[in-house]
Amino acid sequence: MARLNKLMKFAEMRSFSNVFQNFDPREPKLIGANNREIDLKGNWNKLHFHNNNPIVLELACGRGEYSLGLAKLYPGKNFIGVDIKGARIWRGATNAKEENLHNVAFLRTRIEQVDLFFGPEEVSEIWITFPDPFLGKESRRLTTNKFLDKYKQFVSKGALLQLKTDSIDLYEYTREVLASRKDVQILVDNADIYKGEVNEQLAIKTYYERKHLAEGKKITYIQFVFI
Ligand SMILES: C[S@@+](CC[C@H](N)C(=O)[O-])C[C@H]1O[C@@H](n2cnc3c(N)ncnc32)[C@H](O)[C@@H]1O
């Protein structure tokens, strides 16, 4: 039943105008509503959002709570949630449609491929929200040098990159990676955000954040820029 439910969501999602999917990681092709192939690299604003607003990515977005939360706070920006899990994207895209949030879209791809779908300087901010820490497999962590080099290819000058995680190991690992790079400046480094006051952006809570808070975990946050 659960599987059937999932297949129905996947079928329905193919008609969504706010979801773009890559079905074959060997080919950088995106499929939008009604199976239409669309080349969005460098063209997200022109072909999808139809404005010139700054583009913000949420990597490992799951159900896209950050994209939706920020989209409500900042109607003058465009938000794209990126994840590989179809059922989670279906949830986020359905919520965005129901809430008439035209400044939110979703990109279903492996984040290993994300640089294939954005042009130079196309993105002005990145959030990485509670990514799997992959403690046993460093290469899959979304803050390795390899991933950072990919993000660097498509962010604009001064773009903020932000990691929010409950994983102390991933937080410490990321601090080390960032400290080892000459092209990065850390702007905020907070090992326990709820110890003090949080601003309206940091106050947004995702599905996983709520779970971690219920388990009594601390939430960490790092904000950095490429220089
Ligand atoms: C722990 S969940 C967090 C989801 C959401 N941000 C939240 O806080 O509720 C991690 C998400 O990262 C996605 N993910 C992890 N590695 C990925 C990768 N390499 N490419 C695409 N998605 C990935 C998973 O599919 C999952 O939805």
PDB file of C-alpha atoms and ligand atoms in Angstrom:
ATOM      1  CA  MET A   1       0.000   0.000   0.000  1.00  0.00           C
ATOM      2  CA  ALA A   2       2.785   2.394   0.990  1.00  0.00           C
ATOM      3  CA  ARG A   3       4.563   1.552  -2.270  1.00  0.00           C
ATOM      4  CA  LEU A   4       1.400   2.155  -4.313  1.00  0.00           C
ATOM      5  CA  ASN A   5       0.932   5.450  -2.499  1.00  0.00           C
ATOM      6  CA  LYS A   6       4.481   6.434  -3.416  1.00  0.00           C
ATOM      7  CA  LEU A   7       4.016   5.475  -7.070  1.00  0.00           C
ATOM      8  CA  MET A   8       0.820   7.537  -7.226  1.00  0.00           C
ATOM      9  CA  LYS A   9       2.687  10.538  -5.801  1.00  0.00           C
ATOM     10  CA  PHE A  10       5.487  10.085  -8.326  1.00  0.00           C
ATOM     11  CA  ALA A  11       2.967   9.900 -11.180  1.00  0.00           C
ATOM     12  CA  GLU A  12       1.112  12.955  -9.920  1.00  0.00           C
ATOM     13  CA  MET A  13       4.337  14.903  -9.459  1.00  0.00           C
ATOM     14  CA  ARG A  14       5.090  14.601 -13.175  1.00  0.00           C
ATOM     15  CA  SER A  15       2.276  17.098 -13.767  1.00  0.00           C
ATOM     16  CA  PHE A  16       3.520  19.623 -11.179  1.00  0.00           C
ATOM     17  CA  SER A  17       4.686  22.942 -12.633  1.00  0.00           C
ATOM     18  CA  ASN A  18       6.957  23.554  -9.623  1.00  0.00           C
ATOM     19  CA  VAL A  19       9.023  20.335  -9.840  1.00  0.00           C
ATOM     20  CA  PHE A  20      11.939  19.556 -12.185  1.00  0.00           C
ATOM     21  CA  GLN A  21      13.473  16.099 -12.144  1.00  0.00           C
ATOM     22  CA  ASN A  22      16.607  14.436 -13.371  1.00  0.00           C
ATOM     23  CA  PHE A  23      15.849  10.762 -13.925  1.00  0.00           C
ATOM     24  CA  ASP A  24      19.243   9.680 -15.204  1.00  0.00           C
ATOM     25  CA  PRO A  25      22.356  10.917 -13.386  1.00  0.00           C
ATOM     26  CA  ARG A  26      24.452  10.122 -16.480  1.00  0.00           C
ATOM     27  CA  GLU A  27      22.553  12.772 -18.456  1.00  0.00           C
ATOM     28  CA  PRO A  28      22.124  16.341 -17.156  1.00  0.00           C
ATOM     29  CA  LYS A  29      18.547  16.530 -18.411  1.00  0.00           C
ATOM     30  CA  LEU A  30      15.643  18.034 -16.489  1.00  0.00           C
ATOM     31  CA  ILE A  31      12.046  17.050 -17.004  1.00  0.00           C
ATOM     32  CA  GLY A  32       9.317  19.461 -15.969  1.00  0.00           C
ATOM     33  CA  ALA A  33       5.520  19.342 -16.050  1.00  0.00           C
ATOM     34  CA  ASN A  34       3.941  16.869 -18.438  1.00  0.00           C
ATOM     35  CA  ASN A  35       7.264  15.305 -19.402  1.00  0.00           C
ATOM     36  CA  ARG A  36       8.593  18.454 -21.022  1.00  0.00           C
ATOM     37  CA  GLU A  37      12.377  18.640 -21.167  1.00  0.00           C
ATOM     38  CA  ILE A  38      13.664  22.032 -20.066  1.00  0.00           C
ATOM     39  CA  ASP A  39      17.165  23.492 -19.933  1.00  0.00           C
ATOM     40  CA  LEU A  40      17.116  25.561 -16.757  1.00  0.00           C
ATOM     41  CA  LYS A  41      20.863  25.980 -16.294  1.00  0.00           C
ATOM     42  CA  GLY A  42      21.382  29.754 -16.211  1.00  0.00           C
ATOM     43  CA  ASN A  43      17.692  30.208 -17.019  1.00  0.00           C
ATOM     44  CA  TRP A  44      15.721  29.546 -13.819  1.00  0.00           C
ATOM     45  CA  ASN A  45      14.481  33.118 -13.583  1.00  0.00           C
ATOM     46  CA  LYS A  46      13.798  33.563 -17.284  1.00  0.00           C
ATOM     47  CA  LEU A  47      12.067  30.241 -17.935  1.00  0.00           C
ATOM     48  CA  HIS A  48      10.516  29.402 -14.593  1.00  0.00           C
ATOM     49  CA  PHE A  49      10.143  32.245 -12.082  1.00  0.00           C
ATOM     50  CA  HIS A  50       9.655  34.988 -14.709  1.00  0.00           C
ATOM     51  CA  ASN A  51      11.369  37.668 -12.640  1.00  0.00           C
ATOM     52  CA  ASN A  52      14.908  38.757 -11.751  1.00  0.00           C
ATOM     53  CA  ASN A  53      14.796  37.989  -8.058  1.00  0.00           C
ATOM     54  CA  PRO A  54      17.729  36.411  -6.210  1.00  0.00           C
ATOM     55  CA  ILE A  55      17.742  32.607  -6.137  1.00  0.00           C
ATOM     56  CA  VAL A  56      18.224  30.720  -2.872  1.00  0.00           C
ATOM     57  CA  LEU A  57      18.891  26.962  -2.759  1.00  0.00           C
ATOM     58  CA  GLU A  58      17.995  24.583   0.030  1.00  0.00           C
ATOM     59  CA  LEU A  59      20.150  21.459  -0.299  1.00  0.00           C
ATOM     60  CA  ALA A  60      18.928  18.191   1.285  1.00  0.00           C
ATOM     61  CA  CYS A  61      15.557  19.937   1.510  1.00  0.00           C
ATOM     62  CA  GLY A  62      13.430  16.882   2.333  1.00  0.00           C
ATOM     63  CA  ARG A  63       9.895  18.285   2.529  1.00  0.00           C
ATOM     64  CA  GLY A  64      11.265  21.794   1.910  1.00  0.00           C
ATOM     65  CA  GLU A  65      10.259  23.439   5.183  1.00  0.00           C
ATOM     66  CA  TYR A  66      13.088  25.944   4.876  1.00  0.00           C
ATOM     67  CA  SER A  67      12.257  26.849   1.297  1.00  0.00           C
ATOM     68  CA  LEU A  68       8.602  27.391   2.155  1.00  0.00           C
ATOM     69  CA  GLY A  69       9.345  29.210   5.415  1.00  0.00           C
ATOM     70  CA  LEU A  70      11.838  31.566   3.790  1.00  0.00           C
ATOM     71  CA  ALA A  71       9.572  32.064   0.747  1.00  0.00           C
ATOM     72  CA  LYS A  72       6.864  33.422   3.048  1.00  0.00           C
ATOM     73  CA  LEU A  73       9.342  35.727   4.789  1.00  0.00           C
ATOM     74  CA  TYR A  74      10.933  36.915   1.532  1.00  0.00           C
ATOM     75  CA  PRO A  75       8.419  37.091  -1.336  1.00  0.00           C
ATOM     76  CA  GLY A  76      11.040  39.023  -3.329  1.00  0.00           C
ATOM     77  CA  LYS A  77      13.350  36.014  -3.547  1.00  0.00           C
ATOM     78  CA  ASN A  78      13.057  32.693  -5.378  1.00  0.00           C
ATOM     79  CA  PHE A  79      13.656  29.405  -3.545  1.00  0.00           C
ATOM     80  CA  ILE A  80      14.616  26.002  -4.940  1.00  0.00           C
ATOM     81  CA  GLY A  81      14.609  22.913  -2.736  1.00  0.00           C
ATOM     82  CA  VAL A  82      16.979  20.157  -3.876  1.00  0.00           C
ATOM     83  CA  ASP A  83      16.713  16.526  -2.823  1.00  0.00           C
ATOM     84  CA  ILE A  84      16.706  13.068  -4.371  1.00  0.00           C
ATOM     85  CA  LYS A  85      13.708  11.654  -2.495  1.00  0.00           C
ATOM     86  CA  GLY A  86      10.577  11.968  -4.611  1.00  0.00           C
ATOM     87  CA  ALA A  87       7.975  11.467  -1.901  1.00  0.00           C
ATOM     88  CA  ARG A  88       9.496  14.226   0.220  1.00  0.00           C
ATOM     89  CA  ILE A  89       9.623  16.619  -2.719  1.00  0.00           C
ATOM     90  CA  TRP A  90       6.012  15.728  -3.525  1.00  0.00           C
ATOM     91  CA  ARG A  91       5.049  16.849   0.001  1.00  0.00           C
ATOM     92  CA  GLY A  92       6.964  20.132  -0.252  1.00  0.00           C
ATOM     93  CA  ALA A  93       5.730  20.906  -3.771  1.00  0.00           C
ATOM     94  CA  THR A  94       2.127  20.102  -2.790  1.00  0.00           C
ATOM     95  CA  ASN A  95       2.358  22.393   0.237  1.00  0.00           C
ATOM     96  CA  ALA A  96       3.859  25.175  -1.919  1.00  0.00           C
ATOM     97  CA  LYS A  97       0.987  24.831  -4.403  1.00  0.00           C
ATOM     98  CA  GLU A  98      -1.646  24.796  -1.677  1.00  0.00           C
ATOM     99  CA  GLU A  99      -0.119  27.902  -0.105  1.00  0.00           C
ATOM    100  CA  ASN A 100       0.166  29.666  -3.494  1.00  0.00           C
ATOM    101  CA  LEU A 101       3.901  30.130  -3.063  1.00  0.00           C
ATOM    102  CA  HIS A 102       4.931  30.850  -6.640  1.00  0.00           C
ATOM    103  CA  ASN A 103       8.470  31.696  -5.515  1.00  0.00           C
ATOM    104  CA  VAL A 104       9.222  28.062  -4.571  1.00  0.00           C
ATOM    105  CA  ALA A 105      10.325  25.263  -6.897  1.00  0.00           C
ATOM    106  CA  PHE A 106      11.923  21.869  -6.400  1.00  0.00           C
ATOM    107  CA  LEU A 107      14.788  20.167  -8.174  1.00  0.00           C
ATOM    108  CA  ARG A 108      14.974  16.411  -7.823  1.00  0.00           C
ATOM    109  CA  THR A 109      18.527  15.292  -8.369  1.00  0.00           C
ATOM    110  CA  ARG A 110      21.505  13.918  -6.539  1.00  0.00           C
ATOM    111  CA  ILE A 111      23.361  16.894  -5.074  1.00  0.00           C
ATOM    112  CA  GLU A 112      26.530  15.422  -6.618  1.00  0.00           C
ATOM    113  CA  GLN A 113      25.014  16.716  -9.898  1.00  0.00           C
ATOM    114  CA  VAL A 114      23.753  20.082  -8.679  1.00  0.00           C
ATOM    115  CA  ASP A 115      26.395  22.104 -10.552  1.00  0.00           C
ATOM    116  CA  LEU A 116      24.991  20.786 -13.833  1.00  0.00           C
ATOM    117  CA  PHE A 117      21.752  22.668 -13.308  1.00  0.00           C
ATOM    118  CA  PHE A 118      22.906  26.198 -12.423  1.00  0.00           C
ATOM    119  CA  GLY A 119      24.942  28.732 -14.365  1.00  0.00           C
ATOM    120  CA  PRO A 120      27.805  30.868 -13.028  1.00  0.00           C
ATOM    121  CA  GLU A 121      26.614  33.292 -10.316  1.00  0.00           C
ATOM    122  CA  GLU A 122      23.009  32.119 -10.698  1.00  0.00           C
ATOM    123  CA  VAL A 123      22.528  31.416  -6.984  1.00  0.00           C
ATOM    124  CA  SER A 124      22.797  34.071  -4.302  1.00  0.00           C
ATOM    125  CA  GLU A 125      22.433  31.963  -1.144  1.00  0.00           C
ATOM    126  CA  ILE A 126      22.571  28.312  -0.068  1.00  0.00           C
ATOM    127  CA  TRP A 127      21.081  26.607   2.962  1.00  0.00           C
ATOM    128  CA  ILE A 128      22.095  23.046   3.818  1.00  0.00           C
ATOM    129  CA  THR A 129      19.474  21.859   6.257  1.00  0.00           C
ATOM    130  CA  PHE A 130      20.093  18.815   8.425  1.00  0.00           C
ATOM    131  CA  PRO A 131      21.921  16.794   5.784  1.00  0.00           C
ATOM    132  CA  ASP A 132      22.676  13.160   6.569  1.00  0.00           C
ATOM    133  CA  PRO A 133      26.039  13.332   8.366  1.00  0.00           C
ATOM    134  CA  PHE A 134      27.369  10.169   6.643  1.00  0.00           C
ATOM    135  CA  LEU A 135      29.801   9.564   9.479  1.00  0.00           C
ATOM    136  CA  GLY A 136      31.101   6.389   7.846  1.00  0.00           C
ATOM    137  CA  LYS A 137      31.489   7.870   4.376  1.00  0.00           C
ATOM    138  CA  GLU A 138      33.200  11.237   4.177  1.00  0.00           C
ATOM    139  CA  SER A 139      32.795  11.612   0.405  1.00  0.00           C
ATOM    140  CA  ARG A 140      28.996  11.823   0.749  1.00  0.00           C
ATOM    141  CA  ARG A 141      28.986  14.667   3.291  1.00  0.00           C
ATOM    142  CA  LEU A 142      27.639  17.810   1.663  1.00  0.00           C
ATOM    143  CA  THR A 143      30.465  19.974   3.042  1.00  0.00           C
ATOM    144  CA  THR A 144      33.505  18.168   1.640  1.00  0.00           C
ATOM    145  CA  ASN A 145      35.935  20.225  -0.416  1.00  0.00           C
ATOM    146  CA  LYS A 146      34.557  18.537  -3.510  1.00  0.00           C
ATOM    147  CA  PHE A 147      31.001  19.682  -2.786  1.00  0.00           C
ATOM    148  CA  LEU A 148      32.174  23.180  -1.801  1.00  0.00           C
ATOM    149  CA  ASP A 149      34.046  23.468  -5.105  1.00  0.00           C
ATOM    150  CA  LYS A 150      30.828  22.579  -6.940  1.00  0.00           C
ATOM    151  CA  TYR A 151      28.798  25.212  -5.065  1.00  0.00           C
ATOM    152  CA  LYS A 152      31.505  27.790  -5.760  1.00  0.00           C
ATOM    153  CA  GLN A 153      30.930  27.368  -9.488  1.00  0.00           C
ATOM    154  CA  PHE A 154      27.405  28.762  -9.405  1.00  0.00           C
ATOM    155  CA  VAL A 155      27.142  31.149  -6.437  1.00  0.00           C
ATOM    156  CA  SER A 156      27.362  34.902  -6.858  1.00  0.00           C
ATOM    157  CA  LYS A 157      29.974  37.072  -5.174  1.00  0.00           C
ATOM    158  CA  GLY A 158      29.271  37.414  -1.449  1.00  0.00           C
ATOM    159  CA  ALA A 159      26.667  34.627  -1.447  1.00  0.00           C
ATOM    160  CA  LEU A 160      25.963  33.283   2.036  1.00  0.00           C
ATOM    161  CA  LEU A 161      26.276  29.530   2.572  1.00  0.00           C
ATOM    162  CA  GLN A 162      24.693  28.173   5.716  1.00  0.00           C
ATOM    163  CA  LEU A 163      24.720  24.796   7.406  1.00  0.00           C
ATOM    164  CA  LYS A 164      22.214  23.908  10.106  1.00  0.00           C
ATOM    165  CA  THR A 165      22.761  20.506  11.715  1.00  0.00           C
ATOM    166  CA  ASP A 166      22.205  18.534  14.890  1.00  0.00           C
ATOM    167  CA  SER A 167      25.295  16.426  14.165  1.00  0.00           C
ATOM    168  CA  ILE A 168      28.221  17.608  16.254  1.00  0.00           C
ATOM    169  CA  ASP A 169      30.488  15.426  14.112  1.00  0.00           C
ATOM    170  CA  LEU A 170      29.343  17.053  10.872  1.00  0.00           C
ATOM    171  CA  TYR A 171      29.549  20.494  12.475  1.00  0.00           C
ATOM    172  CA  GLU A 172      33.134  19.893  13.661  1.00  0.00           C
ATOM    173  CA  TYR A 173      34.094  18.306  10.355  1.00  0.00           C
ATOM    174  CA  THR A 174      32.719  21.290   8.424  1.00  0.00           C
ATOM    175  CA  ARG A 175      34.574  23.776  10.635  1.00  0.00           C
ATOM    176  CA  GLU A 176      37.801  21.912   9.893  1.00  0.00           C
ATOM    177  CA  VAL A 177      37.186  21.835   6.143  1.00  0.00           C
ATOM    178  CA  LEU A 178      36.332  25.545   6.094  1.00  0.00           C
ATOM    179  CA  ALA A 179      39.325  26.474   8.251  1.00  0.00           C
ATOM    180  CA  SER A 180      41.628  24.609   5.859  1.00  0.00           C
ATOM    181  CA  ARG A 181      40.496  26.666   2.856  1.00  0.00           C
ATOM    182  CA  LYS A 182      41.987  29.989   1.889  1.00  0.00           C
ATOM    183  CA  ASP A 183      38.932  30.999  -0.144  1.00  0.00           C
ATOM    184  CA  VAL A 184      36.411  30.870   2.706  1.00  0.00           C
ATOM    185  CA  GLN A 185      35.516  33.225   5.513  1.00  0.00           C
ATOM    186  CA  ILE A 186      33.325  32.006   8.377  1.00  0.00           C
ATOM    187  CA  LEU A 187      30.855  34.720   9.389  1.00  0.00           C
ATOM    188  CA  VAL A 188      28.858  32.935  12.088  1.00  0.00           C
ATOM    189  CA  ASP A 189      29.779  29.829  14.064  1.00  0.00           C
ATOM    190  CA  ASN A 190      27.261  28.785  16.687  1.00  0.00           C
ATOM    191  CA  ALA A 191      27.427  25.417  18.481  1.00  0.00           C
ATOM    192  CA  ASP A 192      24.035  25.815  20.184  1.00  0.00           C
ATOM    193  CA  ILE A 193      21.681  28.272  18.500  1.00  0.00           C
ATOM    194  CA  TYR A 194      18.870  28.060  21.045  1.00  0.00           C
ATOM    195  CA  LYS A 195      21.185  29.081  23.873  1.00  0.00           C
ATOM    196  CA  GLY A 196      20.539  32.655  22.748  1.00  0.00           C
ATOM    197  CA  GLU A 197      17.918  34.432  20.673  1.00  0.00           C
ATOM    198  CA  VAL A 198      17.428  33.261  17.094  1.00  0.00           C
ATOM    199  CA  ASN A 199      16.389  35.475  14.192  1.00  0.00           C
ATOM    200  CA  GLU A 200      13.336  34.712  12.036  1.00  0.00           C
ATOM    201  CA  GLN A 201      15.371  32.714   9.516  1.00  0.00           C
ATOM    202  CA  LEU A 202      17.058  30.497  12.068  1.00  0.00           C
ATOM    203  CA  ALA A 203      13.774  30.046  13.902  1.00  0.00           C
ATOM    204  CA  ILE A 204      12.302  28.036  10.988  1.00  0.00           C
ATOM    205  CA  LYS A 205      12.125  24.382  12.033  1.00  0.00           C
ATOM    206  CA  THR A 206      12.236  21.438   9.679  1.00  0.00           C
ATOM    207  CA  TYR A 207      10.777  17.983  10.225  1.00  0.00           C
ATOM    208  CA  TYR A 208      14.170  16.606  11.271  1.00  0.00           C
ATOM    209  CA  GLU A 209      14.992  19.588  13.448  1.00  0.00           C
ATOM    210  CA  ARG A 210      11.811  19.036  15.466  1.00  0.00           C
ATOM    211  CA  LYS A 211      12.750  15.382  15.921  1.00  0.00           C
ATOM    212  CA  HIS A 212      16.265  16.270  17.089  1.00  0.00           C
ATOM    213  CA  LEU A 213      14.998  18.921  19.475  1.00  0.00           C
ATOM    214  CA  ALA A 214      12.536  16.423  20.967  1.00  0.00           C
ATOM    215  CA  GLU A 215      15.525  14.136  21.602  1.00  0.00           C
ATOM    216  CA  GLY A 216      17.213  16.992  23.485  1.00  0.00           C
ATOM    217  CA  LYS A 217      19.912  17.566  20.843  1.00  0.00           C
ATOM    218  CA  LYS A 218      21.635  20.898  20.302  1.00  0.00           C
ATOM    219  CA  ILE A 219      21.287  22.602  16.938  1.00  0.00           C
ATOM    220  CA  THR A 220      24.427  24.074  15.382  1.00  0.00           C
ATOM    221  CA  TYR A 221      24.795  26.673  12.636  1.00  0.00           C
ATOM    222  CA  ILE A 222      27.654  27.878  10.460  1.00  0.00           C
ATOM    223  CA  GLN A 223      27.419  30.737   7.957  1.00  0.00           C
ATOM    224  CA  PHE A 224      30.260  31.378   5.514  1.00  0.00           C
ATOM    225  CA  VAL A 225      31.178  33.062   2.226  1.00  0.00           C
ATOM    226  CA  PHE A 226      33.688  32.434  -0.526  1.00  0.00           C
ATOM    227  CA  ILE A 227      36.226  35.272  -0.697  1.00  0.00           C
TER     228      ILE A 227
HETATM  229  C1  LIG B   1      17.943  14.036   7.340  1.00  0.00           C
HETATM  230  S1  LIG B   1      17.081  14.511   5.906  1.00  0.00           S
HETATM  231  C2  LIG B   1      16.762  16.248   6.189  1.00  0.00           C
HETATM  232  C3  LIG B   1      15.583  16.725   5.400  1.00  0.00           C
HETATM  233  C4  LIG B   1      15.149  18.163   5.735  1.00  0.00           C
HETATM  234  N1  LIG B   1      16.158  19.135   5.385  1.00  0.00           N
HETATM  235  C5  LIG B   1      14.797  18.303   7.186  1.00  0.00           C
HETATM  236  O1  LIG B   1      15.584  18.927   7.917  1.00  0.00           O
HETATM  237  O2  LIG B   1      13.741  17.767   7.595  1.00  0.00           O
HETATM  238  C6  LIG B   1      18.378  14.547   4.720  1.00  0.00           C
HETATM  239  C7  LIG B   1      17.870  14.688   3.287  1.00  0.00           C
HETATM  240  O3  LIG B   1      19.008  14.801   2.455  1.00  0.00           O
HETATM  241  C8  LIG B   1      18.753  14.111   1.248  1.00  0.00           C
HETATM  242  N2  LIG B   1      20.067  13.789   0.661  1.00  0.00           N
HETATM  243  C9  LIG B   1      21.143  13.317   1.312  1.00  0.00           C
HETATM  244  N3  LIG B   1      22.187  13.164   0.462  1.00  0.00           N
HETATM  245  C10 LIG B   1      21.731  13.588  -0.750  1.00  0.00           C
HETATM  246  C11 LIG B   1      22.341  13.699  -2.033  1.00  0.00           C
HETATM  247  N4  LIG B   1      23.592  13.354  -2.239  1.00  0.00           N
HETATM  248  N5  LIG B   1      21.577  14.173  -3.041  1.00  0.00           N
HETATM  249  C12 LIG B   1      20.293  14.520  -2.840  1.00  0.00           C
HETATM  250  N6  LIG B   1      19.660  14.434  -1.647  1.00  0.00           N
HETATM  251  C13 LIG B   1      20.383  13.985  -0.614  1.00  0.00           C
HETATM  252  C14 LIG B   1      17.945  12.908   1.663  1.00  0.00           C
HETATM  253  O4  LIG B   1      17.186  12.414   0.585  1.00  0.00           O
HETATM  254  C15 LIG B   1      17.077  13.506   2.785  1.00  0.00           C
HETATM  255  O5  LIG B   1      15.832  13.949   2.315  1.00  0.00           O
END
